[in-house]
Amino acid sequence: GENVEQHPSTLSVQEGDSAVIKCTYSDSASNYFPWYKQELGKRPQLIIDIRSNVGEKKDQRIAVTLNKTAKHFSLHITETQPEDSAVYFCAAAYAGGTSYGKLTFGQGTILTVHP
Amino acid sequence: KAGVTQTPRYLIKTRGQQVTLSCSPISGHRSVSWYQQTPGQGLQFLFEYFSETQRNKGNFPGRFSGRQFSNSRSEMNVSTLELGDSALYLCASSLEVAGVDEQFFGPGTRLTVL
């Protein structure tokens, strides 16, 4: 089955710096890659996702890049703010097949943005 | 539109008991997935239901089961609770008809097994 590795496990940056979180996946059939942000005591919330027919997607300060050949994808947050502090999870899935509803998650990255 | 809701939010049970958790998806969403979140294992997929049918199942023992009703509300049941079942149980709903689509999570049910 699919396996997703996420690095780093913790990331500390100063406000205004950029943050990059990387994930690798094992199943070349995976074609849907969402990123979730989970603040302490709250539900995971989708912040951006990408499908394998594109290499990059941006939404304001957040971007995701995908390298299908190397089977890795990354989350980039620019101009970080203290409210970006949270746990970030990457995930991978095969959309269009029989892996109904199944997201395979990375272990998470604790991002801390210092004012 | 109201988001995904889960009840109860907190539960304390003892070993050997059973528990039922409930999830109400976003209106119009017919797919409900369940996940277990623990500090050690992270987020792990339990199962997915669509139109009252289980379409996919993760690698959990048979003590974990679920069902979905005609209004898309879903329940999961854990029988013969073990200490290791202590976790945050999250459900997520989506519009998906086939495969995987954007999933919206509920707030979770925090289960503590003593």
PDB file of C-alpha atoms in Angstrom:
ATOM      1  CA  GLY A   1       0.000   0.000   0.000  1.00  0.00           C
ATOM      2  CA  GLU A   2       0.862   3.661  -0.088  1.00  0.00           C
ATOM      3  CA  ASN A   3       3.432   5.046   2.340  1.00  0.00           C
ATOM      4  CA  VAL A   4       4.053   8.772   2.872  1.00  0.00           C
ATOM      5  CA  GLU A   5       7.156  10.139   4.562  1.00  0.00           C
ATOM      6  CA  GLN A   6       7.145  13.747   5.779  1.00  0.00           C
ATOM      7  CA  HIS A   7      10.088  15.938   6.806  1.00  0.00           C
ATOM      8  CA  PRO A   8      10.985  17.720   8.950  1.00  0.00           C
ATOM      9  CA  SER A   9       9.015  16.665  12.005  1.00  0.00           C
ATOM     10  CA  THR A  10       9.509  20.093  13.570  1.00  0.00           C
ATOM     11  CA  LEU A  11      10.288  23.420  11.953  1.00  0.00           C
ATOM     12  CA  SER A  12      10.954  26.703  13.680  1.00  0.00           C
ATOM     13  CA  VAL A  13      11.141  29.976  11.736  1.00  0.00           C
ATOM     14  CA  GLN A  14      11.080  33.689  12.373  1.00  0.00           C
ATOM     15  CA  GLU A  15       8.079  35.722  11.315  1.00  0.00           C
ATOM     16  CA  GLY A  16       8.470  36.768   7.716  1.00  0.00           C
ATOM     17  CA  ASP A  17      10.707  33.844   6.770  1.00  0.00           C
ATOM     18  CA  SER A  18       9.674  31.071   4.397  1.00  0.00           C
ATOM     19  CA  ALA A  19       8.889  27.519   5.487  1.00  0.00           C
ATOM     20  CA  VAL A  20       9.199  24.386   3.369  1.00  0.00           C
ATOM     21  CA  ILE A  21       7.831  20.948   4.237  1.00  0.00           C
ATOM     22  CA  LYS A  22       8.603  17.941   2.062  1.00  0.00           C
ATOM     23  CA  CYS A  23       6.821  14.644   1.511  1.00  0.00           C
ATOM     24  CA  THR A  24       7.644  11.554  -0.492  1.00  0.00           C
ATOM     25  CA  TYR A  25       5.192   8.860  -1.496  1.00  0.00           C
ATOM     26  CA  SER A  26       5.683   5.288  -2.590  1.00  0.00           C
ATOM     27  CA  ASP A  27       2.758   4.434  -4.881  1.00  0.00           C
ATOM     28  CA  SER A  28       3.245   5.837  -8.365  1.00  0.00           C
ATOM     29  CA  ALA A  29      -0.528   5.475  -8.935  1.00  0.00           C
ATOM     30  CA  SER A  30      -1.267   8.228  -6.398  1.00  0.00           C
ATOM     31  CA  ASN A  31      -2.568  11.321  -8.139  1.00  0.00           C
ATOM     32  CA  TYR A  32      -4.137  13.507  -5.463  1.00  0.00           C
ATOM     33  CA  PHE A  33      -2.029  15.305  -2.838  1.00  0.00           C
ATOM     34  CA  PRO A  34      -3.746  17.486  -0.216  1.00  0.00           C
ATOM     35  CA  TRP A  35      -2.166  19.425   2.632  1.00  0.00           C
ATOM     36  CA  TYR A  36      -3.960  19.915   5.926  1.00  0.00           C
ATOM     37  CA  LYS A  37      -3.319  22.349   8.773  1.00  0.00           C
ATOM     38  CA  GLN A  38      -4.318  21.326  12.271  1.00  0.00           C
ATOM     39  CA  GLU A  39      -4.220  23.848  15.071  1.00  0.00           C
ATOM     40  CA  LEU A  40      -4.084  22.618  18.649  1.00  0.00           C
ATOM     41  CA  GLY A  41      -7.376  21.056  19.660  1.00  0.00           C
ATOM     42  CA  LYS A  42      -8.982  21.693  16.281  1.00  0.00           C
ATOM     43  CA  ARG A  43      -9.911  19.694  13.220  1.00  0.00           C
ATOM     44  CA  PRO A  44      -7.575  19.285  10.236  1.00  0.00           C
ATOM     45  CA  GLN A  45      -8.399  21.863   7.565  1.00  0.00           C
ATOM     46  CA  LEU A  46      -7.497  21.592   3.922  1.00  0.00           C
ATOM     47  CA  ILE A  47      -5.228  24.451   2.916  1.00  0.00           C
ATOM     48  CA  ILE A  48      -4.235  23.433  -0.599  1.00  0.00           C
ATOM     49  CA  ASP A  49      -4.250  20.368  -2.809  1.00  0.00           C
ATOM     50  CA  ILE A  50      -2.706  19.363  -6.118  1.00  0.00           C
ATOM     51  CA  ARG A  51      -3.453  16.711  -8.674  1.00  0.00           C
ATOM     52  CA  SER A  52      -0.849  14.952 -10.725  1.00  0.00           C
ATOM     53  CA  ASN A  53      -1.724  16.727 -13.955  1.00  0.00           C
ATOM     54  CA  VAL A  54      -0.083  19.932 -12.670  1.00  0.00           C
ATOM     55  CA  GLY A  55       3.361  20.601 -11.242  1.00  0.00           C
ATOM     56  CA  GLU A  56       2.634  23.624  -9.076  1.00  0.00           C
ATOM     57  CA  LYS A  57      -0.296  25.399  -7.492  1.00  0.00           C
ATOM     58  CA  LYS A  58      -0.360  28.664  -5.560  1.00  0.00           C
ATOM     59  CA  ASP A  59      -2.862  30.300  -3.251  1.00  0.00           C
ATOM     60  CA  GLN A  60      -1.623  33.611  -1.869  1.00  0.00           C
ATOM     61  CA  ARG A  61       1.269  32.807   0.510  1.00  0.00           C
ATOM     62  CA  ILE A  62       0.948  29.053   0.076  1.00  0.00           C
ATOM     63  CA  ALA A  63       2.229  26.950  -2.793  1.00  0.00           C
ATOM     64  CA  VAL A  64       2.617  23.255  -3.459  1.00  0.00           C
ATOM     65  CA  THR A  65       4.979  21.663  -5.964  1.00  0.00           C
ATOM     66  CA  LEU A  66       4.838  18.110  -7.254  1.00  0.00           C
ATOM     67  CA  ASN A  67       7.579  16.024  -8.853  1.00  0.00           C
ATOM     68  CA  LYS A  68       5.930  12.846 -10.139  1.00  0.00           C
ATOM     69  CA  THR A  69       9.174  11.330 -11.355  1.00  0.00           C
ATOM     70  CA  ALA A  70      10.814  11.594  -7.958  1.00  0.00           C
ATOM     71  CA  LYS A  71       7.504  10.955  -6.187  1.00  0.00           C
ATOM     72  CA  HIS A  72       7.756  13.910  -3.880  1.00  0.00           C
ATOM     73  CA  PHE A  73       5.764  17.047  -3.207  1.00  0.00           C
ATOM     74  CA  SER A  74       6.410  20.087  -1.060  1.00  0.00           C
ATOM     75  CA  LEU A  75       4.507  22.804   0.752  1.00  0.00           C
ATOM     76  CA  HIS A  76       5.932  26.315   0.636  1.00  0.00           C
ATOM     77  CA  ILE A  77       4.707  29.067   2.948  1.00  0.00           C
ATOM     78  CA  THR A  78       6.113  32.538   2.338  1.00  0.00           C
ATOM     79  CA  GLU A  79       6.059  35.544   4.662  1.00  0.00           C
ATOM     80  CA  THR A  80       5.153  33.355   7.614  1.00  0.00           C
ATOM     81  CA  GLN A  81       3.021  34.767  10.407  1.00  0.00           C
ATOM     82  CA  PRO A  82       2.526  33.587  14.011  1.00  0.00           C
ATOM     83  CA  GLU A  83      -0.951  32.349  13.079  1.00  0.00           C
ATOM     84  CA  ASP A  84       0.683  29.893  10.665  1.00  0.00           C
ATOM     85  CA  SER A  85       1.927  27.981  13.721  1.00  0.00           C
ATOM     86  CA  ALA A  86       0.239  24.564  13.637  1.00  0.00           C
ATOM     87  CA  VAL A  87       0.788  20.954  12.649  1.00  0.00           C
ATOM     88  CA  TYR A  88       0.832  20.420   8.894  1.00  0.00           C
ATOM     89  CA  PHE A  89       0.015  17.060   7.307  1.00  0.00           C
ATOM     90  CA  CYS A  90       0.590  15.969   3.767  1.00  0.00           C
ATOM     91  CA  ALA A  91      -1.412  13.137   2.264  1.00  0.00           C
ATOM     92  CA  ALA A  92      -1.587  11.078  -0.900  1.00  0.00           C
ATOM     93  CA  ALA A  93      -4.405   9.195  -2.574  1.00  0.00           C
ATOM     94  CA  TYR A  94      -5.424   7.564  -5.821  1.00  0.00           C
ATOM     95  CA  ALA A  95      -8.355   9.518  -7.152  1.00  0.00           C
ATOM     96  CA  GLY A  96     -10.394   7.696  -9.747  1.00  0.00           C
ATOM     97  CA  GLY A  97      -9.624   4.184  -8.628  1.00  0.00           C
ATOM     98  CA  THR A  98     -11.034   1.985  -5.909  1.00  0.00           C
ATOM     99  CA  SER A  99      -9.193   3.640  -3.015  1.00  0.00           C
ATOM    100  CA  TYR A 100     -12.445   5.251  -2.020  1.00  0.00           C
ATOM    101  CA  GLY A 101     -12.086   7.870   0.671  1.00  0.00           C
ATOM    102  CA  LYS A 102      -8.611   6.759   1.695  1.00  0.00           C
ATOM    103  CA  LEU A 103      -6.032   9.429   2.350  1.00  0.00           C
ATOM    104  CA  THR A 104      -2.611   8.178   3.472  1.00  0.00           C
ATOM    105  CA  PHE A 105      -1.055  10.804   5.704  1.00  0.00           C
ATOM    106  CA  GLY A 106       2.496  11.767   6.547  1.00  0.00           C
ATOM    107  CA  GLN A 107       3.480  11.943  10.199  1.00  0.00           C
ATOM    108  CA  GLY A 108       3.055  15.698  10.413  1.00  0.00           C
ATOM    109  CA  THR A 109       5.295  18.737  10.838  1.00  0.00           C
ATOM    110  CA  ILE A 110       5.019  21.027  13.851  1.00  0.00           C
ATOM    111  CA  LEU A 111       5.610  24.529  12.503  1.00  0.00           C
ATOM    112  CA  THR A 112       6.380  27.275  14.992  1.00  0.00           C
ATOM    113  CA  VAL A 113       6.605  30.875  13.780  1.00  0.00           C
ATOM    114  CA  HIS A 114       8.319  33.166  16.266  1.00  0.00           C
ATOM    115  CA  PRO A 115       7.259  36.833  16.297  1.00  0.00           C
TER     116      PRO A 115
ATOM    117  CA  LYS B   1     -23.576  25.391   4.880  1.00  0.00           C
ATOM    118  CA  ALA B   2     -23.081  23.653   8.194  1.00  0.00           C
ATOM    119  CA  GLY B   3     -19.830  21.757   8.541  1.00  0.00           C
ATOM    120  CA  VAL B   4     -19.226  18.167   9.542  1.00  0.00           C
ATOM    121  CA  THR B   5     -20.401  17.463  13.056  1.00  0.00           C
ATOM    122  CA  GLN B   6     -19.467  14.659  15.405  1.00  0.00           C
ATOM    123  CA  THR B   7     -21.000  13.503  18.662  1.00  0.00           C
ATOM    124  CA  PRO B   8     -20.090  13.091  21.365  1.00  0.00           C
ATOM    125  CA  ARG B   9     -16.979  15.254  21.528  1.00  0.00           C
ATOM    126  CA  TYR B  10     -15.514  13.413  24.503  1.00  0.00           C
ATOM    127  CA  LEU B  11     -15.950   9.899  25.844  1.00  0.00           C
ATOM    128  CA  ILE B  12     -14.409   7.992  28.707  1.00  0.00           C
ATOM    129  CA  LYS B  13     -14.828   4.233  28.727  1.00  0.00           C
ATOM    130  CA  THR B  14     -13.223   1.275  30.448  1.00  0.00           C
ATOM    131  CA  ARG B  15     -11.547  -1.713  28.877  1.00  0.00           C
ATOM    132  CA  GLY B  16     -13.944  -4.289  27.510  1.00  0.00           C
ATOM    133  CA  GLN B  17     -16.788  -1.856  26.924  1.00  0.00           C
ATOM    134  CA  GLN B  18     -18.051  -0.837  23.517  1.00  0.00           C
ATOM    135  CA  VAL B  19     -18.634   2.620  22.086  1.00  0.00           C
ATOM    136  CA  THR B  20     -20.567   4.205  19.246  1.00  0.00           C
ATOM    137  CA  LEU B  21     -19.524   7.460  17.627  1.00  0.00           C
ATOM    138  CA  SER B  22     -21.657   9.513  15.271  1.00  0.00           C
ATOM    139  CA  CYS B  23     -20.849  11.709  12.296  1.00  0.00           C
ATOM    140  CA  SER B  24     -23.129  14.004  10.297  1.00  0.00           C
ATOM    141  CA  PRO B  25     -21.627  15.031   6.954  1.00  0.00           C
ATOM    142  CA  ILE B  26     -22.024  18.299   5.125  1.00  0.00           C
ATOM    143  CA  SER B  27     -25.409  18.465   3.455  1.00  0.00           C
ATOM    144  CA  GLY B  28     -25.235  16.831   0.036  1.00  0.00           C
ATOM    145  CA  HIS B  29     -22.070  14.874   0.790  1.00  0.00           C
ATOM    146  CA  ARG B  30     -22.584  11.156   0.430  1.00  0.00           C
ATOM    147  CA  SER B  31     -19.112   9.871   1.278  1.00  0.00           C
ATOM    148  CA  VAL B  32     -17.971   9.580   4.881  1.00  0.00           C
ATOM    149  CA  SER B  33     -14.481   8.424   5.857  1.00  0.00           C
ATOM    150  CA  TRP B  34     -13.255   7.678   9.353  1.00  0.00           C
ATOM    151  CA  TYR B  35      -9.734   8.151  10.697  1.00  0.00           C
ATOM    152  CA  GLN B  36      -7.981   7.421  13.963  1.00  0.00           C
ATOM    153  CA  GLN B  37      -5.456  10.003  15.158  1.00  0.00           C
ATOM    154  CA  THR B  38      -2.862   9.144  17.816  1.00  0.00           C
ATOM    155  CA  PRO B  39       0.468  10.773  18.693  1.00  0.00           C
ATOM    156  CA  GLY B  40       2.358   7.596  17.828  1.00  0.00           C
ATOM    157  CA  GLN B  41       0.625   6.440  14.641  1.00  0.00           C
ATOM    158  CA  GLY B  42      -0.630   9.740  13.289  1.00  0.00           C
ATOM    159  CA  LEU B  43      -3.744   9.773  11.107  1.00  0.00           C
ATOM    160  CA  GLN B  44      -4.813   6.327   9.958  1.00  0.00           C
ATOM    161  CA  PHE B  45      -7.720   5.436   7.681  1.00  0.00           C
ATOM    162  CA  LEU B  46     -10.388   3.207   9.188  1.00  0.00           C
ATOM    163  CA  PHE B  47     -13.082   2.888   6.509  1.00  0.00           C
ATOM    164  CA  GLU B  48     -15.260   4.760   4.037  1.00  0.00           C
ATOM    165  CA  TYR B  49     -18.968   4.624   3.361  1.00  0.00           C
ATOM    166  CA  PHE B  50     -20.971   5.804   0.377  1.00  0.00           C
ATOM    167  CA  SER B  51     -24.701   5.344  -0.084  1.00  0.00           C
ATOM    168  CA  GLU B  52     -24.892   3.042   2.926  1.00  0.00           C
ATOM    169  CA  THR B  53     -22.158   0.743   1.566  1.00  0.00           C
ATOM    170  CA  GLN B  54     -18.659   0.268   2.885  1.00  0.00           C
ATOM    171  CA  ARG B  55     -16.413   0.764  -0.113  1.00  0.00           C
ATOM    172  CA  ASN B  56     -13.010   0.710   1.514  1.00  0.00           C
ATOM    173  CA  LYS B  57     -11.451  -0.505   4.750  1.00  0.00           C
ATOM    174  CA  GLY B  58      -8.124   0.144   6.447  1.00  0.00           C
ATOM    175  CA  ASN B  59      -5.981  -2.231   8.455  1.00  0.00           C
ATOM    176  CA  PHE B  60      -7.866  -2.289  11.713  1.00  0.00           C
ATOM    177  CA  PRO B  61      -9.218  -5.327  13.569  1.00  0.00           C
ATOM    178  CA  GLY B  62     -12.810  -6.438  13.232  1.00  0.00           C
ATOM    179  CA  ARG B  63     -13.636  -4.758  16.558  1.00  0.00           C
ATOM    180  CA  PHE B  64     -13.895  -1.577  14.523  1.00  0.00           C
ATOM    181  CA  SER B  65     -17.038  -1.391  12.442  1.00  0.00           C
ATOM    182  CA  GLY B  66     -19.289   1.204  10.969  1.00  0.00           C
ATOM    183  CA  ARG B  67     -22.425   1.898   9.060  1.00  0.00           C
ATOM    184  CA  GLN B  68     -24.113   4.638   7.124  1.00  0.00           C
ATOM    185  CA  PHE B  69     -27.739   5.600   7.067  1.00  0.00           C
ATOM    186  CA  SER B  70     -29.905   6.733   4.174  1.00  0.00           C
ATOM    187  CA  ASN B  71     -29.410  10.394   5.181  1.00  0.00           C
ATOM    188  CA  SER B  72     -25.613   9.865   4.901  1.00  0.00           C
ATOM    189  CA  ARG B  73     -25.049  10.103   8.645  1.00  0.00           C
ATOM    190  CA  SER B  74     -22.518   7.539   9.761  1.00  0.00           C
ATOM    191  CA  GLU B  75     -21.666   5.741  12.941  1.00  0.00           C
ATOM    192  CA  MET B  76     -18.624   3.797  13.948  1.00  0.00           C
ATOM    193  CA  ASN B  77     -18.531   1.215  16.678  1.00  0.00           C
ATOM    194  CA  VAL B  78     -15.615  -0.152  18.632  1.00  0.00           C
ATOM    195  CA  SER B  79     -16.271  -3.284  20.663  1.00  0.00           C
ATOM    196  CA  THR B  80     -14.207  -4.795  23.476  1.00  0.00           C
ATOM    197  CA  LEU B  81     -12.250  -1.606  23.997  1.00  0.00           C
ATOM    198  CA  GLU B  82      -8.518  -1.775  24.628  1.00  0.00           C
ATOM    199  CA  LEU B  83      -6.246   0.852  26.162  1.00  0.00           C
ATOM    200  CA  GLY B  84      -4.649   1.353  22.750  1.00  0.00           C
ATOM    201  CA  ASP B  85      -7.974   2.484  21.303  1.00  0.00           C
ATOM    202  CA  SER B  86      -7.592   5.804  23.112  1.00  0.00           C
ATOM    203  CA  ALA B  87      -7.426   8.327  20.299  1.00  0.00           C
ATOM    204  CA  LEU B  88      -9.094  11.167  18.494  1.00  0.00           C
ATOM    205  CA  TYR B  89     -11.568   9.730  15.988  1.00  0.00           C
ATOM    206  CA  LEU B  90     -12.180  11.975  13.021  1.00  0.00           C
ATOM    207  CA  CYS B  91     -14.710  11.657  10.295  1.00  0.00           C
ATOM    208  CA  ALA B  92     -14.509  13.448   6.976  1.00  0.00           C
ATOM    209  CA  SER B  93     -17.127  13.949   4.321  1.00  0.00           C
ATOM    210  CA  SER B  94     -16.794  14.590   0.616  1.00  0.00           C
ATOM    211  CA  LEU B  95     -18.848  14.797  -2.530  1.00  0.00           C
ATOM    212  CA  GLU B  96     -16.800  12.105  -4.222  1.00  0.00           C
ATOM    213  CA  VAL B  97     -18.529   9.615  -6.403  1.00  0.00           C
ATOM    214  CA  ALA B  98     -15.421   7.677  -7.382  1.00  0.00           C
ATOM    215  CA  GLY B  99     -11.919   7.652  -5.971  1.00  0.00           C
ATOM    216  CA  VAL B 100     -10.909  10.445  -3.631  1.00  0.00           C
ATOM    217  CA  ASP B 101     -11.899  14.079  -3.508  1.00  0.00           C
ATOM    218  CA  GLU B 102     -11.548  17.010  -1.143  1.00  0.00           C
ATOM    219  CA  GLN B 103     -12.392  15.832   2.356  1.00  0.00           C
ATOM    220  CA  PHE B 104     -13.798  18.049   5.093  1.00  0.00           C
ATOM    221  CA  PHE B 105     -13.121  16.953   8.629  1.00  0.00           C
ATOM    222  CA  GLY B 106     -15.312  17.086  11.680  1.00  0.00           C
ATOM    223  CA  PRO B 107     -14.026  18.228  15.087  1.00  0.00           C
ATOM    224  CA  GLY B 108     -13.461  14.661  16.232  1.00  0.00           C
ATOM    225  CA  THR B 109     -14.447  12.542  19.206  1.00  0.00           C
ATOM    226  CA  ARG B 110     -11.791  12.184  21.873  1.00  0.00           C
ATOM    227  CA  LEU B 111     -12.025   8.645  23.272  1.00  0.00           C
ATOM    228  CA  THR B 112     -10.195   7.738  26.445  1.00  0.00           C
ATOM    229  CA  VAL B 113     -10.094   4.099  27.510  1.00  0.00           C
ATOM    230  CA  LEU B 114      -9.206   3.454  31.144  1.00  0.00           C
TER     231      LEU B 114
END
